[in-house]
XYZ file of C-alpha atoms in Angstrom:
727
model
C -16.915 23.310 -30.446
C -13.229 24.087 -30.976
C -11.384 25.530 -28.030
C -8.790 28.291 -28.261
C -5.200 27.315 -28.821
C -3.007 27.932 -25.783
C 0.241 27.663 -27.693
C 1.224 31.269 -27.151
C 1.718 33.340 -24.036
C -1.167 35.615 -25.026
C -4.289 34.333 -23.241
C -7.082 33.107 -25.479
C -10.257 35.062 -25.915
C -13.260 33.928 -23.971
C -15.333 31.370 -25.807
C -18.573 32.792 -27.136
C -21.803 31.552 -25.727
C -23.669 29.109 -27.878
C -25.500 25.833 -27.973
C -24.209 22.869 -26.015
C -21.242 21.198 -27.610
C -21.437 17.730 -29.074
C -20.391 15.267 -26.383
C -16.909 13.796 -26.474
C -16.049 10.107 -26.081
C -16.674 10.092 -22.321
C -19.817 12.155 -22.741
C -21.107 9.646 -25.287
C -20.235 6.796 -22.925
C -22.156 8.531 -20.138
C -25.170 9.128 -22.364
C -25.164 5.529 -23.535
C -24.988 4.317 -19.942
C -27.841 6.626 -18.932
C -30.025 5.597 -21.902
C -29.322 1.912 -21.298
C -29.431 2.149 -17.523
C -31.204 -1.166 -17.111
C -28.612 -3.008 -19.198
C -25.745 -1.372 -17.279
C -27.310 -2.037 -13.892
C -28.083 -5.680 -14.709
C -24.586 -6.166 -16.147
C -22.941 -4.781 -13.029
C -25.271 -6.734 -10.778
C -24.376 -9.981 -12.536
C -20.664 -9.140 -12.444
C -20.774 -8.268 -8.752
C -22.764 -11.394 -7.902
C -20.512 -13.654 -9.987
C -17.248 -12.246 -8.675
C -18.580 -11.445 -5.219
C -19.446 -15.111 -4.729
C -15.716 -15.766 -4.446
C -15.079 -12.817 -2.089
C -15.689 -14.773 1.173
C -12.747 -17.028 0.251
C -10.343 -14.127 0.019
C -8.621 -14.574 3.391
C -7.972 -18.284 2.832
C -7.243 -18.231 -0.901
C -4.608 -15.505 -0.834
C -1.054 -16.185 0.250
C 0.588 -15.121 3.464
C 4.259 -15.072 2.501
C 6.151 -13.625 -0.469
C 8.244 -11.157 1.541
C 11.515 -12.015 -0.167
C 13.975 -10.630 -2.680
C 13.692 -12.893 -5.699
C 17.082 -14.092 -6.911
C 18.874 -13.112 -3.703
C 21.494 -15.330 -2.079
C 19.261 -16.065 0.903
C 16.409 -17.273 -1.327
C 18.853 -19.524 -3.170
C 20.031 -20.883 0.185
C 16.443 -21.643 1.177
C 15.801 -23.478 -2.087
C 18.931 -25.623 -1.620
C 17.930 -26.425 1.968
C 14.406 -27.378 0.874
C 15.712 -29.659 -1.844
C 18.696 -31.348 -0.216
C 18.232 -31.113 3.562
C 14.755 -32.484 4.150
C 13.101 -29.092 4.202
C 15.322 -27.774 6.993
C 14.936 -24.284 5.552
C 13.809 -20.861 6.722
C 10.164 -21.831 6.124
C 10.323 -24.924 8.382
C 8.145 -24.949 11.484
C 9.831 -24.958 14.866
C 7.859 -26.624 17.661
C 9.178 -25.404 20.995
C 8.424 -27.479 24.096
C 9.306 -25.990 27.480
C 8.689 -27.760 30.780
C 9.155 -27.322 34.499
C 11.008 -30.650 34.517
C 13.702 -32.302 32.373
C 12.683 -33.217 28.842
C 13.416 -36.899 29.439
C 10.507 -36.969 31.888
C 7.859 -39.420 30.588
C 5.155 -36.728 30.478
C 7.385 -34.433 28.418
C 8.426 -37.273 26.093
C 4.750 -38.057 25.560
C 4.017 -34.441 24.590
C 7.015 -34.440 22.224
C 5.725 -37.626 20.582
C 2.220 -36.227 20.157
C 3.573 -32.965 18.727
C 5.755 -34.911 16.307
C 2.777 -37.034 15.220
C 0.626 -33.963 14.632
C 3.249 -32.322 12.430
C 4.123 -35.541 10.573
C 0.480 -36.081 9.633
C 0.432 -32.823 7.666
C 1.293 -33.463 3.989
C 3.119 -30.121 3.779
C 5.701 -31.308 6.329
C 8.569 -33.423 5.023
C 10.168 -34.913 8.124
C 10.130 -34.038 11.799
C 13.582 -34.001 13.346
C 13.612 -34.939 17.050
C 15.500 -32.758 19.553
C 19.276 -33.128 19.248
C 21.632 -32.750 22.259
C 23.943 -29.795 21.812
C 21.777 -28.359 19.060
C 18.025 -28.261 19.763
C 17.976 -29.229 23.424
C 18.567 -26.292 25.732
C 21.520 -26.222 28.131
C 19.123 -26.389 31.068
C 17.620 -29.599 29.698
C 14.082 -28.218 29.947
C 13.595 -26.801 26.447
C 13.470 -28.835 23.255
C 12.788 -27.918 19.644
C 11.225 -30.189 17.046
C 11.961 -29.158 13.462
C 9.118 -29.813 10.997
C 10.738 -29.586 7.560
C 9.120 -27.694 4.702
C 7.737 -29.861 1.915
C 5.640 -27.126 0.300
C 5.954 -23.550 -0.952
C 6.450 -20.703 1.523
C 2.794 -19.722 1.109
C 1.608 -23.262 1.820
C 3.878 -23.459 4.853
C 2.113 -20.385 6.242
C -1.171 -22.237 5.695
C 0.324 -25.256 7.453
C 1.153 -22.975 10.371
C -2.462 -21.759 10.336
C -3.665 -25.354 10.744
C -1.075 -26.676 13.185
C -0.379 -23.924 15.708
C -3.745 -24.295 17.458
C -3.636 -28.092 17.936
C 0.016 -27.874 19.009
C -0.740 -25.214 21.583
C -3.599 -27.400 22.870
C -0.978 -29.948 23.973
C 0.134 -27.507 26.683
C -0.699 -28.219 30.303
C 0.617 -29.596 33.577
C 3.713 -27.390 33.508
C 4.467 -28.072 29.836
C 4.134 -25.379 27.159
C 4.026 -26.079 23.410
C 4.332 -23.296 20.843
C 4.978 -23.281 17.111
C 7.341 -20.578 15.926
C 9.572 -19.673 13.000
C 9.094 -17.432 9.972
C 6.030 -19.277 8.638
C 4.274 -19.115 12.005
C 5.195 -15.453 12.392
C 3.514 -14.621 9.063
C 0.534 -16.759 10.037
C 0.087 -14.874 13.307
C 0.747 -11.510 11.703
C -1.705 -12.090 8.861
C -4.460 -13.009 11.307
C -3.785 -10.025 13.562
C -3.578 -7.767 10.533
C -6.827 -9.112 9.082
C -8.655 -8.622 12.377
C -7.319 -5.076 12.621
C -8.297 -4.231 9.048
C -11.834 -5.512 9.606
C -12.091 -3.463 12.795
C -10.859 -0.387 10.941
C -13.301 -0.901 8.076
C -16.216 -1.179 10.511
C -15.073 1.989 12.291
C -14.548 3.935 9.081
C -17.932 3.358 7.397
C -20.077 5.433 9.832
C -17.513 8.236 9.800
C -17.407 8.128 6.008
C -21.177 8.289 5.720
C -21.339 11.229 8.134
C -18.745 13.179 6.116
C -20.575 12.432 2.860
C -23.876 13.618 4.292
C -22.191 16.833 5.435
C -20.612 17.264 1.995
C -23.787 16.623 -0.018
C -26.602 17.560 2.346
C -28.617 14.745 0.769
C -28.864 11.133 1.842
C -29.392 9.884 -1.711
C -26.387 11.752 -3.096
C -24.275 10.662 -0.128
C -25.186 7.027 -0.734
C -23.955 6.968 -4.347
C -20.205 6.902 -3.484
C -20.827 3.997 -1.132
C -22.732 2.127 -3.860
C -19.827 2.641 -6.214
C -17.306 1.518 -3.625
C -19.224 -1.634 -2.705
C -19.430 -2.662 -6.360
C -15.696 -2.148 -6.828
C -14.849 -3.935 -3.587
C -16.925 -7.023 -4.293
C -15.689 -7.331 -7.876
C -12.029 -6.813 -7.005
C -12.145 -9.220 -4.044
C -13.615 -12.000 -6.168
C -11.129 -11.303 -8.960
C -8.199 -11.559 -6.547
C -9.413 -14.989 -5.417
C -9.584 -16.194 -9.027
C -6.158 -14.754 -9.828
C -4.808 -16.400 -6.669
C -5.464 -19.785 -8.278
C -3.033 -18.884 -11.080
C -0.170 -17.459 -9.019
C 0.369 -16.404 -5.384
C -1.297 -13.140 -4.350
C -0.460 -11.641 -0.972
C -3.348 -11.307 1.468
C -2.124 -7.733 1.916
C -3.256 -7.098 -1.668
C -6.860 -7.384 -0.493
C -6.247 -5.189 2.537
C -4.825 -2.364 0.459
C -7.379 -2.921 -2.315
C -10.202 -2.476 0.190
C -8.696 0.732 1.475
C -8.051 2.209 -1.967
C -11.416 1.147 -3.367
C -13.126 2.932 -0.493
C -11.000 6.077 -0.689
C -10.846 6.499 -4.475
C -14.402 5.335 -5.085
C -15.630 8.093 -2.805
C -13.285 10.639 -4.406
C -14.441 9.860 -7.925
C -18.119 9.714 -7.049
C -17.866 13.010 -5.167
C -16.366 14.763 -8.179
C -18.965 13.435 -10.620
C -22.017 13.814 -8.398
C -21.144 17.409 -7.468
C -20.712 18.273 -11.148
C -23.973 16.515 -12.089
C -25.956 18.349 -9.409
C -24.532 21.673 -10.608
C -25.490 20.922 -14.214
C -28.999 19.918 -13.138
C -29.315 23.094 -11.071
C -28.539 25.147 -14.206
C -31.276 23.297 -16.076
C -28.903 21.460 -18.395
C -30.657 18.700 -20.304
C -27.306 17.104 -21.110
C -26.166 17.022 -17.458
C -24.770 13.486 -17.752
C -22.782 14.349 -20.884
C -21.416 17.548 -19.341
C -20.458 15.679 -16.174
C -18.570 12.994 -18.060
C -16.873 15.394 -20.488
C -15.544 17.519 -17.636
C -15.349 15.700 -14.305
C -15.239 12.332 -16.081
C -12.030 13.306 -17.884
C -10.464 14.365 -14.607
C -11.469 11.071 -12.998
C -10.056 9.072 -15.921
C -6.797 11.008 -15.746
C -6.664 10.552 -11.973
C -7.238 6.812 -12.311
C -4.518 6.566 -14.930
C -2.141 8.450 -12.624
C -2.905 6.090 -9.741
C -2.315 3.083 -11.992
C 1.024 4.282 -13.362
C 2.196 5.294 -9.892
C 1.493 1.838 -8.506
C 2.879 0.106 -11.584
C 6.309 1.455 -10.636
C 6.225 -0.791 -7.545
C 6.413 -3.716 -9.986
C 10.075 -2.755 -10.426
C 10.737 -4.316 -6.995
C 11.345 -8.062 -7.624
C 9.440 -9.277 -4.577
C 6.230 -11.354 -4.857
C 4.525 -9.588 -1.956
C 5.163 -6.109 -3.366
C 4.137 -6.990 -6.889
C 0.931 -8.708 -5.834
C 0.013 -5.867 -3.452
C 0.480 -3.296 -6.198
C -1.435 -5.518 -8.610
C -4.290 -5.938 -6.153
C -4.660 -2.188 -5.673
C -4.475 -1.614 -9.435
C -7.208 -4.197 -9.977
C -9.435 -2.478 -7.409
C -8.781 0.915 -9.033
C -9.719 -0.504 -12.451
C -13.029 -1.808 -11.130
C -13.796 1.447 -9.319
C -12.864 3.423 -12.426
C -15.057 1.227 -14.624
C -17.967 1.628 -12.207
C -17.434 5.396 -12.073
C -17.534 5.752 -15.856
C -20.469 3.399 -16.515
C -22.494 2.488 -13.424
C -22.528 5.968 -11.886
C -23.746 7.839 -15.009
C -26.422 5.157 -15.454
C -27.641 5.731 -11.886
C -27.398 9.523 -12.227
C -29.339 9.441 -15.480
C -32.045 7.333 -13.886
C -32.225 9.518 -10.746
C -32.200 12.925 -12.444
C -33.467 15.557 -10.019
C -34.083 12.859 -7.426
C -30.337 12.861 -6.711
C -31.218 15.618 -4.197
C -33.939 13.528 -2.542
C -33.940 13.231 1.243
C -32.114 16.525 1.485
C -31.250 17.835 4.930
C -31.972 21.596 4.758
C -29.416 22.694 7.306
C -26.747 20.649 5.572
C -27.711 21.542 2.009
C -24.450 21.776 0.096
C -25.693 24.662 -2.009
C -24.515 25.535 -5.526
C -21.618 23.942 -7.310
C -19.517 27.090 -6.945
C -18.609 27.459 -3.273
C -18.648 31.050 -2.073
C -16.296 30.201 0.783
C -13.668 28.609 -1.433
C -14.090 31.403 -3.975
C -13.355 33.897 -1.205
C -10.357 31.804 -0.172
C -9.110 31.873 -3.743
C -9.457 35.661 -3.881
C -7.488 35.946 -0.647
C -4.699 33.763 -2.033
C -4.659 35.849 -5.208
C -4.182 39.053 -3.190
C -1.594 37.646 -0.736
C 0.162 34.722 -2.439
C 3.527 35.065 -0.732
C 2.089 35.351 2.773
C 0.102 32.107 2.552
C 2.457 30.260 0.246
C 5.479 30.935 2.452
C 3.539 29.882 5.556
C 2.505 26.571 4.008
C 6.044 25.974 2.753
C 7.578 26.618 6.170
C 5.217 24.156 7.860
C 5.874 21.444 5.276
C 9.645 21.872 5.345
C 9.702 21.886 9.161
C 7.730 18.634 9.286
C 9.887 17.084 6.567
C 13.209 17.890 8.247
C 13.219 14.840 10.586
C 13.159 12.544 7.553
C 16.907 13.131 7.243
C 17.449 10.843 10.244
C 14.924 8.191 9.204
C 16.035 4.564 9.640
C 14.304 1.573 8.074
C 14.469 -2.172 8.742
C 12.292 -5.217 8.369
C 9.805 -5.658 11.227
C 10.778 -7.415 14.435
C 8.835 -10.052 16.360
C 7.072 -7.242 18.233
C 4.688 -6.696 15.298
C 2.679 -9.752 16.384
C 0.617 -9.821 19.608
C 2.367 -10.877 22.816
C 0.099 -13.905 23.227
C 0.702 -15.201 19.694
C 2.290 -18.611 19.154
C 5.225 -17.252 17.159
C 6.167 -14.683 19.800
C 5.825 -17.087 22.730
C 7.995 -19.673 20.976
C 10.484 -16.997 19.950
C 10.859 -15.868 23.560
C 11.296 -19.460 24.750
C 14.037 -20.108 22.176
C 15.859 -16.935 23.155
C 15.669 -17.745 26.840
C 17.026 -21.263 26.347
C 19.565 -20.791 23.546
C 20.521 -17.101 23.558
C 19.282 -13.876 21.924
C 20.438 -14.802 18.411
C 18.992 -18.324 18.319
C 15.716 -17.364 16.532
C 17.849 -15.895 13.742
C 20.139 -18.880 13.221
C 22.086 -18.540 9.969
C 22.153 -21.355 7.423
C 25.385 -21.550 5.457
C 25.356 -23.868 2.434
C 28.665 -25.081 0.993
C 28.941 -27.064 -2.268
C 31.572 -29.333 -0.738
C 31.467 -33.129 -0.296
C 32.071 -33.529 3.417
C 32.558 -37.286 2.920
C 35.745 -36.725 0.898
C 39.056 -35.634 2.348
C 39.205 -32.412 0.302
C 35.560 -31.613 0.938
C 35.891 -32.254 4.658
C 38.874 -29.897 4.756
C 36.888 -27.198 2.933
C 33.981 -27.568 5.349
C 36.334 -27.472 8.348
C 38.000 -24.285 7.097
C 34.615 -22.677 6.476
C 33.406 -23.673 9.957
C 36.531 -22.152 11.489
C 36.004 -18.896 9.587
C 32.366 -18.743 10.655
C 33.224 -19.416 14.296
C 35.866 -16.667 14.225
C 33.599 -14.117 12.561
C 32.449 -11.204 14.737
C 28.929 -11.580 16.066
C 28.817 -15.402 16.018
C 28.048 -17.123 19.317
C 28.506 -20.689 18.117
C 28.498 -23.034 15.129
C 26.734 -26.394 15.024
C 28.512 -29.391 13.477
C 28.363 -29.544 9.675
C 25.474 -31.517 8.219
C 26.094 -33.231 4.849
C 23.186 -33.601 2.416
C 21.717 -37.096 2.688
C 20.897 -37.264 -1.031
C 24.541 -37.238 -2.110
C 24.262 -33.881 -3.831
C 27.516 -32.713 -2.300
C 26.096 -29.835 -0.316
C 26.950 -29.292 3.334
C 25.148 -27.072 5.832
C 26.604 -25.100 8.698
C 24.239 -23.490 11.184
C 25.602 -20.496 13.067
C 23.927 -18.768 16.011
C 24.471 -14.978 16.107
C 25.080 -13.109 19.328
C 22.321 -10.556 18.698
C 18.564 -10.539 18.182
C 17.520 -11.011 14.523
C 16.194 -7.445 14.367
C 19.481 -5.904 15.530
C 21.377 -3.783 12.954
C 24.547 -5.626 14.026
C 23.316 -8.795 12.324
C 23.715 -7.175 8.899
C 27.397 -6.519 9.614
C 27.861 -10.146 10.645
C 26.241 -11.420 7.445
C 28.295 -9.031 5.297
C 31.478 -10.215 6.999
C 30.622 -13.876 6.411
C 29.847 -13.303 2.750
C 33.138 -11.503 2.313
C 35.169 -14.171 4.128
C 33.632 -17.376 2.789
C 34.233 -18.803 -0.710
C 32.250 -17.170 -3.499
C 30.029 -20.190 -4.153
C 28.891 -20.352 -0.510
C 25.299 -19.361 0.225
C 24.410 -17.564 3.468
C 20.719 -17.681 4.300
C 18.101 -18.128 6.999
C 14.882 -16.271 7.795
C 16.666 -13.261 9.280
C 19.007 -13.039 6.280
C 16.050 -13.124 3.896
C 14.753 -10.038 5.690
C 18.134 -8.357 5.348
C 18.324 -9.122 1.634
C 14.809 -7.783 1.109
C 15.685 -4.629 3.019
C 18.806 -4.176 0.869
C 16.718 -4.637 -2.276
C 14.147 -2.086 -1.129
C 16.837 0.444 -0.281
C 18.416 -0.038 -3.707
C 15.131 0.181 -5.623
C 13.542 3.110 -3.775
C 15.268 5.895 -5.813
C 14.311 4.140 -9.061
C 10.676 3.731 -8.023
C 10.438 7.356 -6.879
C 11.983 8.586 -10.124
C 9.715 6.467 -12.325
C 6.589 7.424 -10.367
C 7.344 11.135 -10.675
C 8.326 10.921 -14.337
C 5.177 9.027 -15.304
C 2.994 11.347 -13.221
C 4.523 14.387 -14.920
C 4.034 12.910 -18.397
C 0.379 12.169 -17.699
C -0.258 15.685 -16.404
C 1.623 17.162 -19.354
C -0.402 15.113 -21.815
C -3.687 16.196 -20.255
C -2.916 19.830 -19.436
C -0.491 20.661 -22.296
C 1.286 22.960 -19.826
C 4.821 21.886 -18.849
C 5.356 24.471 -16.099
C 2.292 23.761 -13.992
C 2.605 20.012 -14.696
C 6.138 20.064 -13.290
C 5.149 22.196 -10.296
C 2.125 20.026 -9.550
C 4.259 16.901 -9.668
C 7.073 18.322 -7.541
C 4.671 19.701 -4.925
C 3.750 16.128 -4.006
C 7.239 15.621 -2.609
C 6.553 18.175 0.111
C 3.582 16.375 1.625
C 5.338 13.023 1.211
C 8.474 14.266 2.964
C 6.418 15.807 5.752
C 4.479 12.562 6.254
C 7.675 10.537 6.572
C 9.129 13.180 8.881
C 6.132 12.710 11.179
C 6.538 8.928 10.837
C 10.134 9.196 12.017
C 9.070 11.178 15.103
C 6.264 8.736 15.958
C 7.535 5.279 15.015
C 11.302 5.680 15.279
C 11.573 8.122 18.174
C 8.368 6.985 19.910
C 6.557 10.327 20.315
C 2.902 9.493 20.938
C 3.576 5.762 21.140
C 1.684 5.480 24.419
C -1.332 7.239 22.977
C -1.417 4.928 19.953
C -0.665 1.840 22.032
C 2.571 0.450 20.604
C 6.227 0.029 21.522
C 8.562 1.752 19.014
C 11.030 -0.490 17.171
C 13.546 2.324 16.677
C 12.955 2.323 12.922
C 10.244 2.455 10.291
C 9.342 -0.819 8.598
C 11.434 -1.327 5.484
C 8.632 -1.456 2.936
C 7.261 1.948 3.918
C 9.412 4.313 1.783
C 8.936 2.598 -1.561
C 5.359 1.364 -1.178
C 3.895 4.231 0.803
C 5.547 6.760 -1.501
C 3.768 5.263 -4.502
C 0.465 5.264 -2.609
C 0.877 8.829 -1.318
C 1.891 10.122 -4.729
C -1.113 8.419 -6.327
C -3.492 10.045 -3.835
C -1.778 13.438 -4.076
C -2.011 13.391 -7.852
C -5.696 12.574 -7.457
C -6.238 15.985 -5.875
C -3.798 17.643 -8.273
C -5.776 16.383 -11.232
C -9.094 17.572 -9.771
C -7.731 21.063 -9.070
C -5.719 21.583 -12.257
C -8.366 20.080 -14.534
C -10.860 22.547 -13.097
C -8.353 25.387 -13.490
C -7.667 24.378 -17.108
C -11.413 24.298 -17.810
C -11.817 27.854 -16.501
C -8.756 29.063 -18.412
C -10.074 27.542 -21.633
C -13.347 29.396 -21.161
C -12.031 32.798 -20.096
C -8.316 33.048 -20.843
C -7.977 34.699 -17.415
C -5.401 33.152 -15.021
C -7.178 34.742 -12.073
C -10.495 33.133 -12.973
C -8.642 29.857 -13.578
C -7.195 29.839 -10.053
C -10.178 31.260 -8.172
C -12.694 29.286 -10.216
C -10.786 26.039 -9.651
C -10.918 26.530 -5.897
C -14.555 27.601 -6.008
C -15.607 24.559 -8.029
C -13.274 21.825 -6.760
C -12.141 23.053 -3.329
C -15.142 21.646 -1.499
C -14.785 18.298 -3.275
C -11.096 18.086 -2.405
C -11.846 19.098 1.182
C -14.622 16.506 1.589
C -12.685 13.744 -0.206
C -9.627 14.408 1.924
C -11.784 14.304 5.040
C -13.039 10.868 4.069
C -9.535 9.598 3.308
C -8.063 10.971 6.518
C -10.880 9.377 8.515
C -10.345 6.035 6.762
C -6.584 6.074 7.205
C -6.601 7.243 10.810
C -8.930 4.398 11.783
C -6.088 2.072 10.781
C -3.847 3.900 13.226
C -6.186 2.769 16.003
C -6.087 -0.916 15.017
C -3.898 -3.707 16.340
C -0.487 -4.495 14.807
C 2.205 -1.911 14.210
C 2.329 -1.980 10.358
C -1.336 -0.923 9.986
C -0.645 1.872 12.458
C 2.309 2.992 10.337
C 0.187 2.863 7.217
C -2.644 4.810 8.835
C -0.437 7.550 10.273
C 1.775 7.982 7.197
C -1.070 8.007 4.677
C -3.437 9.993 6.901
C -0.878 12.718 7.624
C 0.132 12.802 3.958
C -3.451 13.298 2.761
C -4.173 15.877 5.438
C -1.099 17.942 4.607
C -1.446 17.502 0.868
C -5.065 18.637 0.769
C -4.834 21.390 3.372
C -1.444 22.916 2.551
C -0.392 21.785 -0.916
C -3.514 21.532 -3.088
C -5.595 24.212 -1.358
C -2.762 26.679 -0.652
C 0.588 26.079 -2.313
C -0.564 24.905 -5.748
C -3.062 27.796 -6.154
C -0.291 30.188 -5.092
C 1.955 28.700 -7.785
C -0.833 29.253 -10.317
C -1.081 32.847 -9.128
C 2.647 33.495 -9.394
C 3.006 31.782 -12.776
C 0.064 33.620 -14.346
C -0.403 32.891 -18.054
C 2.974 31.110 -18.126
C 1.385 28.287 -16.157
C -0.665 27.373 -19.245
C 1.899 28.135 -21.955
C 2.662 25.359 -24.427
C 5.854 25.659 -26.498
C 5.241 25.367 -30.226
C 7.276 22.174 -30.617
C 5.367 20.532 -27.771
C 2.048 21.695 -29.192
C 2.726 19.668 -32.336
C 3.420 16.507 -30.305
C 0.761 16.457 -27.612
C -2.864 15.460 -28.177
C -5.527 18.131 -27.746
C -7.598 17.403 -24.650
C -10.173 19.934 -23.526
C -11.746 19.988 -20.063
C -14.578 22.400 -20.861
C -17.932 21.302 -22.225
C -19.521 24.409 -23.642
């Protein structure tokens, strides 16, 4: 049936009662899925089995590197070093041998020879440079470093570190310690620790999730449907990532985030549809599947589209790790969305009234319209300023610390103390000084074997040695292939994670000739941090603009679309304010079991913002779609606000509970970055659901009244007509 036009400020008349409307496109899709349930179920089973067969390979097939700023000076320096200096680049493996005796002792020389043979036998290693006096032999004569040059891509060098660090460490004994270190080993150790932590968190989160779902539904069968949906999406997306990984590098973090989002959003979407289906069945609706898909299904589709466009903005950051992580999450969302719109209606159609089987009487969720949330809506309608101002004060107070937030790329402390990379890092620092693990590589296009070239190299070496923050400069190394490049290696005076290193690098780039390249593993981190800082405003702006346009297209109401979009900034700011207090200032660090770095990891603002905004818009869509449905039916802004809370408040509350439980389990896991992710996302969801979507946004609907749903005439002619009501 046709729905009233909301072009004018005058509210539409209530729609007359009548026969059920013809189903829309999503309703027809739901009916087809229900009528062909066997075909849909077999199709999904085959897809899950085919793609899921590749899922066990996910941790080995995906890449471990990619944390770089494509096109940056440091990446160019690494490529030159790989090509012209035997792989002596930032991705090379450093094999650190420390002994309780001089390194020329026969036992130590034997260990050095065996370590060199192990590394040389790996096809991903180009050459192994023996320890050099004055360069890679410590002043005390008891520490030596073998340099295993990179002959493969950064991702393959991380895999080489995976294979070599164990056998190298096994050479330790009798007062001799052998550890592999360097950027590739650091990512190898971090990826393993991160994977173990994610698995631990997943195992912890499933029982909590099931308990919350049982409380929300009061039925074991209904509670199991979101988990079915999530498992299908997880298996399909994991297998797809493995297949895509054969075409181009995909960060292993893509799977970690995909797992988390598939679990969280799959449960959200299933909750919204199952609750609506049970309500339609309770009213005796024969077309319960069609009604569910035409109402809740539209909201889910809009929510999924919002999540996808939010994450697509991360693609604006030219870094392989960021792009593949965003792509992995988007792939998981697509599979979960496809399962929600096809597999779930097929299962619901087959179950029918049995969706309430194995009900737990004391936990019975009751009717679709929650009396408690309806009463809460009435209270907000009577006292909007009291509750709205209170929520606003809390959010602003929590967001205030964000003004002093500092970000940087993670330090060595993000890997466990007993890891190979950290042990070797500490040994290098002890023998060669605090800045030795962050040695700078300076590439000059000057022929050192000519008089003019030698003079250029000498002048550059003098400038580097005189630069502030440089402890020493190793003799220039000309390229052996006659390319004309020369390499200077400079040891900073500070640890690679120190903010002072950035000033040293900036000074060198300003002082040295324009065609000189300054690189090294620590500089690659600095360049990536600079890129993230530069791109963050753009990503935030694009995410918000796209989110607003999607809401506007669906709701046809510019005022409430703008307010709903802007409200997400409050919970995001509050979450990052809490993150500053915890991870930068160290409040609660002992409770969570970590040592604060004095900053938040550099990827957090841009990547976590996109994730938080996507989740926040998920709840916004559920609430406002329900409000629009009630307004279309009654033309009453009060019924729109109260009815939206009564019908979607419990779903938002339960879905947020699941998400908070999932995210906070990550805060209990091992490395620091998963803790940051868990705290930031968990706090954001908690605040967004409790204070923004269930308090502030309804208050804004109350204060705006009919203006919230007003569509200017010129906009009415442009926007498509999308209705959220079914009859």
